[in-house]
CSV table of C-alpha atoms in Angstrom, one decimal:
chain,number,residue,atom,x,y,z
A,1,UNK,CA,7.7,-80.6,-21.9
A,2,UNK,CA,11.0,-78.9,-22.5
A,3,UNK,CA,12.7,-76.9,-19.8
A,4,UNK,CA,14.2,-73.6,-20.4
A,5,UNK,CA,15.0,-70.3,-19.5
A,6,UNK,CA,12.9,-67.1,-20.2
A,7,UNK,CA,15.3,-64.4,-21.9
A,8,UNK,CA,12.7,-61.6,-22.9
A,9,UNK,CA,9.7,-60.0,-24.0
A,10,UNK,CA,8.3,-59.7,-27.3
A,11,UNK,CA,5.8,-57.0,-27.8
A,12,UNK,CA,3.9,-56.9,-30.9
A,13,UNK,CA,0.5,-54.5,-31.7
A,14,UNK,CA,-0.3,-56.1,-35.1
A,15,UNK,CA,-0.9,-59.7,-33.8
A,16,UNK,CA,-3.9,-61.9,-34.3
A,17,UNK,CA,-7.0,-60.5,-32.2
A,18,UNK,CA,-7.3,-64.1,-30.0
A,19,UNK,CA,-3.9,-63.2,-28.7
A,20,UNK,CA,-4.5,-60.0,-27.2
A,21,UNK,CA,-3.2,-59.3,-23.7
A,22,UNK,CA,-1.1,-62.6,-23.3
A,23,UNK,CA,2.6,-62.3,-22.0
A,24,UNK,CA,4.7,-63.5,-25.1
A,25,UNK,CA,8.0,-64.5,-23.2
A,26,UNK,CA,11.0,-65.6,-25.1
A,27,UNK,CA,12.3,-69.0,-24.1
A,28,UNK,CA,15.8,-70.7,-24.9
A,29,UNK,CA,15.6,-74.2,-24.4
A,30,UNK,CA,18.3,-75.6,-21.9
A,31,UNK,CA,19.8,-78.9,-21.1
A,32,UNK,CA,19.4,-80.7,-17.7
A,33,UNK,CA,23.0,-79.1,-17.3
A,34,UNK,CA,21.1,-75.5,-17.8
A,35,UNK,CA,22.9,-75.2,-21.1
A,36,UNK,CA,21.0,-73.4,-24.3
A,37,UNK,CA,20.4,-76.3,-26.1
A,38,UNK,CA,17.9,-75.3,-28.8
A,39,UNK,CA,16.6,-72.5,-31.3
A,40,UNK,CA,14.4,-69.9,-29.0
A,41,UNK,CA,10.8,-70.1,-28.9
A,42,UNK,CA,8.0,-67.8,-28.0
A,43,UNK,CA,5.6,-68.6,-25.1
A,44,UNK,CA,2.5,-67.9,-23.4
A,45,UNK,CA,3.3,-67.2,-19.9
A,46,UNK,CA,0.7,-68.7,-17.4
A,47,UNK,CA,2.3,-69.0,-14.1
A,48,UNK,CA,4.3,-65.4,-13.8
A,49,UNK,CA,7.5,-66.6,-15.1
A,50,UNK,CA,10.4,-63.6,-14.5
A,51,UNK,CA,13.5,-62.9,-16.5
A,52,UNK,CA,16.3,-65.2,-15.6
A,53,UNK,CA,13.4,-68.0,-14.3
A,54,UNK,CA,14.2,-71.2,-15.2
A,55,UNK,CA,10.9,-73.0,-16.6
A,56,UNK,CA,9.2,-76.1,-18.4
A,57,UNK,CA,6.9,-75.4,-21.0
A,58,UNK,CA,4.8,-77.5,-23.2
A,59,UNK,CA,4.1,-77.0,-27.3
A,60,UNK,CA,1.7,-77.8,-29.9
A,61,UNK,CA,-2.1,-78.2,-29.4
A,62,UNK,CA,-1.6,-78.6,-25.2
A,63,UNK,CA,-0.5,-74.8,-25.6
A,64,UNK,CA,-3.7,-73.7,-25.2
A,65,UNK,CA,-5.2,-75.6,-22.6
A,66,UNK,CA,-2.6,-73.9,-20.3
A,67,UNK,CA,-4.7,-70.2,-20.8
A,68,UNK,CA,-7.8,-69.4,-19.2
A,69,UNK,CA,-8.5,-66.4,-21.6
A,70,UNK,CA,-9.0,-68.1,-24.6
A,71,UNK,CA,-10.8,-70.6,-26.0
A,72,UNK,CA,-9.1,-71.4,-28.8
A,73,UNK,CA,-6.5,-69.1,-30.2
A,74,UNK,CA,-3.0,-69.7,-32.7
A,75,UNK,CA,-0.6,-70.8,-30.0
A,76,UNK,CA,1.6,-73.3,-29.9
A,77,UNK,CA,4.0,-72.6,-26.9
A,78,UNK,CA,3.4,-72.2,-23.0
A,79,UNK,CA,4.8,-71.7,-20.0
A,80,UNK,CA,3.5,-74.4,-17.5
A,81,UNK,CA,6.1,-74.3,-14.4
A,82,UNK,CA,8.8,-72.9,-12.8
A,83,UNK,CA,11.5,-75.3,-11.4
A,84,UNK,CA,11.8,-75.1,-8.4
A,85,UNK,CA,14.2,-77.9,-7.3
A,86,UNK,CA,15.5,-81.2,-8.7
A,87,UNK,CA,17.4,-84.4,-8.2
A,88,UNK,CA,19.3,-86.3,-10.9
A,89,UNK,CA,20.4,-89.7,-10.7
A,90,UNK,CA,24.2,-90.1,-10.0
A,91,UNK,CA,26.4,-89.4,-13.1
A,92,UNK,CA,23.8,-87.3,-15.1
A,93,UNK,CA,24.8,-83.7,-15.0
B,1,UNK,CA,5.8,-70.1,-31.8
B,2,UNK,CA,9.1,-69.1,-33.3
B,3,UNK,CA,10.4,-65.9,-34.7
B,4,UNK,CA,11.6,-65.3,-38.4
B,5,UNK,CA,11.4,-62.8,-41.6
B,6,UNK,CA,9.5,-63.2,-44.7
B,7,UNK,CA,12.0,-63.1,-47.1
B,8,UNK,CA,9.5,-64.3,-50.1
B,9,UNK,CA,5.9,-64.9,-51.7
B,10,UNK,CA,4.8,-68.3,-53.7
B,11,UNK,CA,2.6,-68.6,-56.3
B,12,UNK,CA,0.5,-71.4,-56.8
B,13,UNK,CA,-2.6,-72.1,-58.9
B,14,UNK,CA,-2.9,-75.8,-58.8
B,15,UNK,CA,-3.3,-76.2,-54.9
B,16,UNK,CA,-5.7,-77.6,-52.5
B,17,UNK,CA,-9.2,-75.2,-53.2
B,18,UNK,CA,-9.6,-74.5,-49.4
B,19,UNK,CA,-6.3,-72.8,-49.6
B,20,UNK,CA,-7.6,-70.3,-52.3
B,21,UNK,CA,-7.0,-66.9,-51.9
B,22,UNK,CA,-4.7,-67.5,-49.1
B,23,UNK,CA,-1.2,-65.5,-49.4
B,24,UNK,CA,1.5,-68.0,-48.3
B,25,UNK,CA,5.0,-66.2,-47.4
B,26,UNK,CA,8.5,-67.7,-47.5
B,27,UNK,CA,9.3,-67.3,-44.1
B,28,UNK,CA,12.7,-68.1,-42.9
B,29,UNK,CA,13.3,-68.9,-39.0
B,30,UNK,CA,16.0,-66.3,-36.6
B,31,UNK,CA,17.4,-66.9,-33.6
B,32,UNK,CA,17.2,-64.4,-31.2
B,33,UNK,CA,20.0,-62.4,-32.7
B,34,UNK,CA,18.0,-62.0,-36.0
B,35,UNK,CA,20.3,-64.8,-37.7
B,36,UNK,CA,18.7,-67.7,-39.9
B,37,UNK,CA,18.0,-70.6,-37.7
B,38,UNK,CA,16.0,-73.9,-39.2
B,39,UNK,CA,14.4,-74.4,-42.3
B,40,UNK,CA,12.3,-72.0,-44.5
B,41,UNK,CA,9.0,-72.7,-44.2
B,42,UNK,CA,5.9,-71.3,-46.2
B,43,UNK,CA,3.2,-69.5,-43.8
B,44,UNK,CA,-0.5,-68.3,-44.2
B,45,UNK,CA,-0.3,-64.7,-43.1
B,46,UNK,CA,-2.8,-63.2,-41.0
B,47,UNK,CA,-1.4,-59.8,-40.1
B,48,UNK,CA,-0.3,-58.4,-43.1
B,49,UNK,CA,3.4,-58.8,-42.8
B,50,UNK,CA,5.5,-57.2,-45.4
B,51,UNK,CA,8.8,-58.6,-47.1
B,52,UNK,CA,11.9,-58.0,-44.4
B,53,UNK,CA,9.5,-57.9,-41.2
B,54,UNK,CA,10.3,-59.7,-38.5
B,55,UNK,CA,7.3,-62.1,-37.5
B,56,UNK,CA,6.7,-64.6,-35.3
B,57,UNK,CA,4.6,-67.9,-36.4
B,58,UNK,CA,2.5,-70.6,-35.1
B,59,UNK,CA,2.8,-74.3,-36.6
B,60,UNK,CA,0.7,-77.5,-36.7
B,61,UNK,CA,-3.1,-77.6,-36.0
B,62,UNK,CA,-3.0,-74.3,-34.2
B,63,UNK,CA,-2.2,-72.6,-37.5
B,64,UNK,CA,-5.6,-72.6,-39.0
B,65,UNK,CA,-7.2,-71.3,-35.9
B,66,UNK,CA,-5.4,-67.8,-37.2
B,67,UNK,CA,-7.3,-67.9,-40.5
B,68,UNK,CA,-10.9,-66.3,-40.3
B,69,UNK,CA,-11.4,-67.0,-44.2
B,70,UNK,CA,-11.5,-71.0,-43.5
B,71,UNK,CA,-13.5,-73.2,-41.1
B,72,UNK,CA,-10.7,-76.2,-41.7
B,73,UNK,CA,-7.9,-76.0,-44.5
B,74,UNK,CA,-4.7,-77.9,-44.8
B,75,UNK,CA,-2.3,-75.6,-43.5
B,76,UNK,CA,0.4,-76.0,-40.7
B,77,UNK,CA,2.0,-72.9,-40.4
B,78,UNK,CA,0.5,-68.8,-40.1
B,79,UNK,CA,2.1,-65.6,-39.4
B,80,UNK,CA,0.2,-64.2,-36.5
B,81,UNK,CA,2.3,-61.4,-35.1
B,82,UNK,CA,5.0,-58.4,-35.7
B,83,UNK,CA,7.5,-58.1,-33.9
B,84,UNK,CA,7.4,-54.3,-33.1
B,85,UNK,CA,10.0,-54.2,-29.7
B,86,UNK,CA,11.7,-56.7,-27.5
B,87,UNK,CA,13.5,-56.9,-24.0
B,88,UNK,CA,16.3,-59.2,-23.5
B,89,UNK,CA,17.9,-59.7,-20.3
B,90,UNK,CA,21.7,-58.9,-20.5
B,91,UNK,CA,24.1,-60.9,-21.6
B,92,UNK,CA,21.3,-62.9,-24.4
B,93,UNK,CA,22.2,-61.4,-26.8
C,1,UNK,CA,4.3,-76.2,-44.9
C,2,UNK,CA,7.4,-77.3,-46.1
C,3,UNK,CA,8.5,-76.8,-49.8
C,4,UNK,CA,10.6,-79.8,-51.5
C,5,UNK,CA,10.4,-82.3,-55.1
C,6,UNK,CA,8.0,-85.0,-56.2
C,7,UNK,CA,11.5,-87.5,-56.1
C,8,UNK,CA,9.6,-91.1,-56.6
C,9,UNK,CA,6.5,-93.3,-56.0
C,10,UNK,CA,6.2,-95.8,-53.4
C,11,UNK,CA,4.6,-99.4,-54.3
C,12,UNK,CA,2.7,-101.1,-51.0
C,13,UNK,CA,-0.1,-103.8,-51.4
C,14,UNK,CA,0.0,-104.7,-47.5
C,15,UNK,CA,-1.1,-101.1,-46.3
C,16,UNK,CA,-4.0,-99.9,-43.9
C,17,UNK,CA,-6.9,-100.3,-45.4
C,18,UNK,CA,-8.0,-96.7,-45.4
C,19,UNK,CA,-4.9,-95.7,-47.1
C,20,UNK,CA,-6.2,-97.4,-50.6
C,21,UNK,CA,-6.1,-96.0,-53.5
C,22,UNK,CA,-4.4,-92.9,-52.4
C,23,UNK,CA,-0.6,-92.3,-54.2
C,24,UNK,CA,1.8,-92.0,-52.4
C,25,UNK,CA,4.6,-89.9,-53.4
C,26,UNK,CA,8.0,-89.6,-52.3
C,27,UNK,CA,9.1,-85.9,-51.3
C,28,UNK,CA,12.2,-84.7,-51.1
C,29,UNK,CA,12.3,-81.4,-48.9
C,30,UNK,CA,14.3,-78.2,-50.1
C,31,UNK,CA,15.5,-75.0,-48.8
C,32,UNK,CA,14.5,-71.4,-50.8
C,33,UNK,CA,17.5,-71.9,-53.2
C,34,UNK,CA,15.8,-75.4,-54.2
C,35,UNK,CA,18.7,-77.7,-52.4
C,36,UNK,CA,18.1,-81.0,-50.2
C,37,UNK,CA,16.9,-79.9,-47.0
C,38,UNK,CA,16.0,-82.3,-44.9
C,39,UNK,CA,14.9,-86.1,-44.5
C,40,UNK,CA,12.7,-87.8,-47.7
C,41,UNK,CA,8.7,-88.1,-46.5
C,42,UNK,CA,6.0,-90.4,-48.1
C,43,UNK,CA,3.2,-87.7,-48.7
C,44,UNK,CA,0.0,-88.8,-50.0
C,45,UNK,CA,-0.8,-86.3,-53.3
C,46,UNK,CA,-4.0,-84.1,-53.6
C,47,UNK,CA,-3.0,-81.9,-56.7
C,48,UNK,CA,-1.5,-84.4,-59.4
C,49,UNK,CA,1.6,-83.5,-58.7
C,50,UNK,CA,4.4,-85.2,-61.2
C,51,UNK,CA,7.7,-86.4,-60.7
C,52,UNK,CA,10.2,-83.4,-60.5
C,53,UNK,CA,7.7,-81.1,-59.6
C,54,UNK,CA,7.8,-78.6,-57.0
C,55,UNK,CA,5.5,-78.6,-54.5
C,56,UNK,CA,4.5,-77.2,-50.7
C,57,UNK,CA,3.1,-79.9,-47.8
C,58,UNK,CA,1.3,-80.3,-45.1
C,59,UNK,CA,2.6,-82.4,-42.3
C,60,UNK,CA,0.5,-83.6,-39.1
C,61,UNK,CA,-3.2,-83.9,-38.5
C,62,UNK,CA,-3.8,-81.2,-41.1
C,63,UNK,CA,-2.8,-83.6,-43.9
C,64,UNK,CA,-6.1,-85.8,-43.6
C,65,UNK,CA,-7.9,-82.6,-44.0
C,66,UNK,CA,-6.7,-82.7,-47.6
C,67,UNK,CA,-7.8,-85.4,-48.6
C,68,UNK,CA,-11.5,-86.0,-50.4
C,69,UNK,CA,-11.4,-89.4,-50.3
C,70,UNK,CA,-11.6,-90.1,-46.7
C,71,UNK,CA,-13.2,-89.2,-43.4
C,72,UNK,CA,-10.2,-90.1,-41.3
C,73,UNK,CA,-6.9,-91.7,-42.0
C,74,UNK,CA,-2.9,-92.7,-40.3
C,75,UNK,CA,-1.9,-90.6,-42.6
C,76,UNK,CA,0.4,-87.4,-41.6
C,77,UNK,CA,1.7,-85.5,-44.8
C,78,UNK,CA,0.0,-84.2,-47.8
C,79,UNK,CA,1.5,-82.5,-51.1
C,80,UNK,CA,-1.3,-79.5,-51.4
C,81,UNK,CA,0.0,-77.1,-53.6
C,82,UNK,CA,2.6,-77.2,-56.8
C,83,UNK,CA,4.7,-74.0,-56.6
C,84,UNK,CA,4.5,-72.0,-60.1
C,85,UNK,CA,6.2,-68.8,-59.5
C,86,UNK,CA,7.6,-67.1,-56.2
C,87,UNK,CA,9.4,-63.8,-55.6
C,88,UNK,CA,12.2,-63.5,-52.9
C,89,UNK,CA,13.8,-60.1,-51.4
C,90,UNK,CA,17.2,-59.2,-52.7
C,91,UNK,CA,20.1,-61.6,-51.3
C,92,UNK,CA,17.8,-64.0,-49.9
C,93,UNK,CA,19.2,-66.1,-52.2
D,1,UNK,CA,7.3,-93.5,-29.0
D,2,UNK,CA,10.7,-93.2,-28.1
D,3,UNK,CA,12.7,-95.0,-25.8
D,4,UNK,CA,14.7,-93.0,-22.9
D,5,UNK,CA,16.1,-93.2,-19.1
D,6,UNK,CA,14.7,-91.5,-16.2
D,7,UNK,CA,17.2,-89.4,-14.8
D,8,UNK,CA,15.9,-87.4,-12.4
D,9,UNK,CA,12.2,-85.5,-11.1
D,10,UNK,CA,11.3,-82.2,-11.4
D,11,UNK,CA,9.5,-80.2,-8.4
D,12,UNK,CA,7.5,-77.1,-9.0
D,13,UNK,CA,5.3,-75.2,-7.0
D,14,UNK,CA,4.6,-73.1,-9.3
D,15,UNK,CA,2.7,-74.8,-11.9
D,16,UNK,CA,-0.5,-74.9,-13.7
D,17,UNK,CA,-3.2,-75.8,-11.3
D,18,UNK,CA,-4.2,-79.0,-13.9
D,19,UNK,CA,-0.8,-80.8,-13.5
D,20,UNK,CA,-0.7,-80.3,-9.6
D,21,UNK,CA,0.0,-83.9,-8.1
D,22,UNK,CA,1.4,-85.3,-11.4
D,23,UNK,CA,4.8,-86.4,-11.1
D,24,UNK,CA,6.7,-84.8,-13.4
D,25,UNK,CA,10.5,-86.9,-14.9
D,26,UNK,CA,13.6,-86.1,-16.6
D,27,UNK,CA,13.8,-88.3,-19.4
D,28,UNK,CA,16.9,-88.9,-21.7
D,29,UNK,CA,15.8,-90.1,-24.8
D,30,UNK,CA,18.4,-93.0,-26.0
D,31,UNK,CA,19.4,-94.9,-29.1
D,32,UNK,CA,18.6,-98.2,-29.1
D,33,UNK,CA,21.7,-99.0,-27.6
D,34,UNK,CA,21.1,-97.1,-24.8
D,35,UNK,CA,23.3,-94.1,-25.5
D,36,UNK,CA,21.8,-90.4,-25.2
D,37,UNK,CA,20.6,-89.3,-28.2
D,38,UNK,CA,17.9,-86.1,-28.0
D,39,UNK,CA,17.3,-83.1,-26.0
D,40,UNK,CA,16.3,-84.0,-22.3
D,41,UNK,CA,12.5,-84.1,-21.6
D,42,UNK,CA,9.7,-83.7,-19.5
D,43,UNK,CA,7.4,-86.6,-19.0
D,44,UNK,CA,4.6,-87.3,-16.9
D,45,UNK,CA,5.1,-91.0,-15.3
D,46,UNK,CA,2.2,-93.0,-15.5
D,47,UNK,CA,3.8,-96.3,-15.0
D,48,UNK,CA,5.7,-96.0,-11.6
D,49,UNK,CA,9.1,-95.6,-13.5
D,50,UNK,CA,12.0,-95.2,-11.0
D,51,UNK,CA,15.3,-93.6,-12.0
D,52,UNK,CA,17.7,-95.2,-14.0
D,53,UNK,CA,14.7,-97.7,-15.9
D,54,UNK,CA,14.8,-97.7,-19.3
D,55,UNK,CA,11.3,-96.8,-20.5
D,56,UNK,CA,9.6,-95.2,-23.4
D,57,UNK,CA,7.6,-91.9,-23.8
D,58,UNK,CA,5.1,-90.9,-26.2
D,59,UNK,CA,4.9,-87.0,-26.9
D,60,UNK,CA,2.3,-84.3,-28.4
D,61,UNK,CA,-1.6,-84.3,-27.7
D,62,UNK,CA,-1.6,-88.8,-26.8
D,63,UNK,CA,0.6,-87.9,-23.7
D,64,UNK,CA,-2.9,-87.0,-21.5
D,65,UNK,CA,-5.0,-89.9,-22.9
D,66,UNK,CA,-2.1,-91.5,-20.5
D,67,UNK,CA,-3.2,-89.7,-17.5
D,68,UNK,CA,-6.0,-90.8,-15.7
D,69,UNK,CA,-6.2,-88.2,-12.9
D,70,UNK,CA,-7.2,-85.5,-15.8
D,71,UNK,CA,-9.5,-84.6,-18.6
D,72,UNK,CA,-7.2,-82.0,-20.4
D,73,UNK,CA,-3.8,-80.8,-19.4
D,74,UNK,CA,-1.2,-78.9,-20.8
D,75,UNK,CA,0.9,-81.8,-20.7
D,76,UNK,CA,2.9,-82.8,-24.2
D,77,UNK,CA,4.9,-86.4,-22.8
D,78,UNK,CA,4.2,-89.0,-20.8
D,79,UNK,CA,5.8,-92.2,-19.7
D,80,UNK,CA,3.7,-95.2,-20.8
D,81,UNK,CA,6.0,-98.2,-20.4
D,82,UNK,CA,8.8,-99.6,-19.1
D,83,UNK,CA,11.0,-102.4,-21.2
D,84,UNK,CA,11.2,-105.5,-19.6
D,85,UNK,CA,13.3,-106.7,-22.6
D,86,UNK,CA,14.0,-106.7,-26.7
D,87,UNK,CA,14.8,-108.7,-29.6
D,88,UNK,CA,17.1,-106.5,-32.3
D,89,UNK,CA,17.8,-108.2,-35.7
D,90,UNK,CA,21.6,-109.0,-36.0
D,91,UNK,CA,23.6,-106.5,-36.4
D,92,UNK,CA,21.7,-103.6,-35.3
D,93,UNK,CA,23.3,-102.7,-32.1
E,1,UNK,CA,5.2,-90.5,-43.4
E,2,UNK,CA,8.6,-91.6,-42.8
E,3,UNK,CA,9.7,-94.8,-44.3
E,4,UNK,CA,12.2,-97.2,-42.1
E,5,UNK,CA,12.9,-100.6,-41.2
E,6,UNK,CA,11.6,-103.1,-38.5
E,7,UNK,CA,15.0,-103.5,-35.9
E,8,UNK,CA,13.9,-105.2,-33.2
E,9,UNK,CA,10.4,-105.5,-30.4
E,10,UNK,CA,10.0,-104.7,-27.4
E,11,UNK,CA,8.5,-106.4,-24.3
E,12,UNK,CA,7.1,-104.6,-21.0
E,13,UNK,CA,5.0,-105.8,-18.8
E,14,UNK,CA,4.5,-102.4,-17.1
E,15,UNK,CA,2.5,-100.3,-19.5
E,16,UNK,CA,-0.1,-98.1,-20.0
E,17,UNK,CA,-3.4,-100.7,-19.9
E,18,UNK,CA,-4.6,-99.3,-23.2
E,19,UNK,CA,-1.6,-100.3,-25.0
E,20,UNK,CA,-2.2,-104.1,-23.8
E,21,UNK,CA,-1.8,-106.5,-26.9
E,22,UNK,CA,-0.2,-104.5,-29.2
E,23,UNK,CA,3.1,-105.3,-31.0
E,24,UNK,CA,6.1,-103.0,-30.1
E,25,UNK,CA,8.4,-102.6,-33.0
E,26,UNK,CA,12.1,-101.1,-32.7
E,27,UNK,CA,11.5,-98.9,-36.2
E,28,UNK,CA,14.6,-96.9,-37.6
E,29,UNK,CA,14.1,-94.1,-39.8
E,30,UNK,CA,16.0,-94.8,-43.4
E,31,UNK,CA,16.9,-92.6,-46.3
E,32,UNK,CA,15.8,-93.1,-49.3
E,33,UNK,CA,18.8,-94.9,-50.4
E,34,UNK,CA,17.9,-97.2,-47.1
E,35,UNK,CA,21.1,-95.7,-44.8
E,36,UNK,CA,19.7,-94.9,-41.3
E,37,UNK,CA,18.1,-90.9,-40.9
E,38,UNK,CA,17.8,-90.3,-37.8
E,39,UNK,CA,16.8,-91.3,-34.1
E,40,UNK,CA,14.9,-95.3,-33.9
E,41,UNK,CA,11.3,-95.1,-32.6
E,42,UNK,CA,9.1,-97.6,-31.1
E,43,UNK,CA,5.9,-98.0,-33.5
E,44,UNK,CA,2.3,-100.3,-33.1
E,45,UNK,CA,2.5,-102.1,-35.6
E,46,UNK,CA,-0.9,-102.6,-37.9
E,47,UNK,CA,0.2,-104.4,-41.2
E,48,UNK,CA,2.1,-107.5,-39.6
E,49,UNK,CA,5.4,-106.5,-40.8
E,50,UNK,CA,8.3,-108.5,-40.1
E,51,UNK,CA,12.4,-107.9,-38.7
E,52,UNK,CA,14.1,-106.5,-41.9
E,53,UNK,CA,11.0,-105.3,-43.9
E,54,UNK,CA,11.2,-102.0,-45.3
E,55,UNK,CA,7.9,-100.0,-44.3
E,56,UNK,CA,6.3,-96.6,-43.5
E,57,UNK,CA,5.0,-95.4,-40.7
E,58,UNK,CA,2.6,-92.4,-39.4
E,59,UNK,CA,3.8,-90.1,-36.1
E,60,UNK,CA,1.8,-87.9,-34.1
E,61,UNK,CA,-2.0,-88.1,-33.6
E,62,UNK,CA,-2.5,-89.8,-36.8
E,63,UNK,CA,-1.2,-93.1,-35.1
E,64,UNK,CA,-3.9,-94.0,-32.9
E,65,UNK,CA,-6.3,-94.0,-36.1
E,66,UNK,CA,-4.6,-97.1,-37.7
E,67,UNK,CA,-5.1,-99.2,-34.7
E,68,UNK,CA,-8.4,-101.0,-34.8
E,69,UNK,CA,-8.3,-102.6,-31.4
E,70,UNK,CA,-8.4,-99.1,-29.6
E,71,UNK,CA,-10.8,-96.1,-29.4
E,72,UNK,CA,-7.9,-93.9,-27.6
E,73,UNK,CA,-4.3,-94.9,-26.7
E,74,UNK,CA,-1.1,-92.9,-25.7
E,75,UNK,CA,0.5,-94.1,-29.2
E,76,UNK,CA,2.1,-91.8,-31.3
E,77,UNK,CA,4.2,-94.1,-34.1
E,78,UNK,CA,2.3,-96.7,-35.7
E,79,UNK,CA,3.5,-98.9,-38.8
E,80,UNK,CA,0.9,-98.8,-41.6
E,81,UNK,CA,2.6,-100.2,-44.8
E,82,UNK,CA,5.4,-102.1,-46.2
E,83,UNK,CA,7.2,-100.6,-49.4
E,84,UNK,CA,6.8,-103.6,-52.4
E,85,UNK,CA,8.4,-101.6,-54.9
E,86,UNK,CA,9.1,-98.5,-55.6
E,87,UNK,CA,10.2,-95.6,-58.6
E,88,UNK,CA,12.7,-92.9,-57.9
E,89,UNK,CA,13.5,-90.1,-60.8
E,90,UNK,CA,16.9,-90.4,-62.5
E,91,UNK,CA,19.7,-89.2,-60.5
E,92,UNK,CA,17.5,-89.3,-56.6
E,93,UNK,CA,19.3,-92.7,-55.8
């Protein structure tokens, strides 16, 4: 997983059919630091993830497994967490 | 999935035969801002996206789940949305 | 898929035994203008493509899917199209 | 795989209901000679990693074969090892 | 496939039990002039190849396919041939 930040909302009426009725967030990848670090994706949101959250999502085939509408459906990003505390070892940030 | 334009077709008569009658687009990553951001890559499109639109795309096994016409074809990469409107929260831009 | 150039052929006697027979080129990707784009790939060939050619590929599980000759293979790119003709909207290029 | 450092742990209340109880890590990825080198991560431990021990992750759809307390997850990297030691060939590092 | 070289091995005690027994090569990514591309990876190696040899190697789900001792592994690099010879076109070198 990545951890991020959600930035917006895409809305889109000409998408693929299995899609239909999923949140499509926009996510900006961040650094531990909670710098952008990365080119924006768009994910599934599956946990209620507000503007401004900061998040982990996962990518690829595990996408999907994270929705409880679908079955199968063409996505390849979702929202999996919010973060909601952390520690770093000494030095890291 | 990531957001980008088609900015292209491609022609191609010597390809694999499950990829027959497939339209592959030239499809050019953005950032959030609409500027080029990665790598063009070349997309099965399965929502009828027009030259200049602003799509976004799934990649790797998840793309062929977007095409009806094909049980199993080897394709990584399918347009499966327009983007019609977007939020962003201020400052992200 | 990516698009890139047929750049070289790779030798190997010691390789996994499902992998025999199959040629295996090496692909140089490119970007829309047809310049270097990225890091050389061995892809295994499924349309004769010849040296200089340009061509599209799959990377990932898809590529095994391209392949006739086997069931199930470690291999994770495959050239599946030769590029004949493509159109591009004004100053994309 | 690649090789990294744990840095720190994630907590999230807020998650998806199949990852509840799984540990979740910052990982650094490093360069063989131990410098950062990647985009922070996050991994699932399945090894007992502490922070600070150089370990390596895989990534993608083999990171749940690693987890034993699930079936399916949308999980994308796991822990799977922690390096006790390494040869390098001269001159490498 | 990427082609590389074998840097180093790895030793860990502590690992995922269904990775128990198999070789842990330090693998870095090469051009194809044989400069280091990119970040080093930790591969399975299936073809017995040696420190120095130049090889290629599969990522991803693909990996676990080229390793006969294992039905399922968290293993997503494996080493599954070692370049003999090989042609470039004119001017590529």
């Amino acid at each position: 997983m990545r951890t991020g930040r959600v930035i917006g909302t895409i809305w889109a009426t000409r998408r693929h059919p299995s899609t239909e009725g999923l949140t499509l967030q926009w996510v900006l990848p961040e650094s531990v630091a909670g710098e952008p670090d990365g080119s924006a994706i768009v994910a599934v949101d599956t946990v209620g993830a507000g503007p401004g959250e900061r998040i982990f999502f996962v990518t690829a085939s595990e996408a999907v497994i994270a929705i409880e509408e679908v079955e199968e459906a063409p996505i390849d990003a979702a929202i999996v967490g919010i973060i909601e505390n952390f520690t770093l070892s000494p030095g890291e940030l």
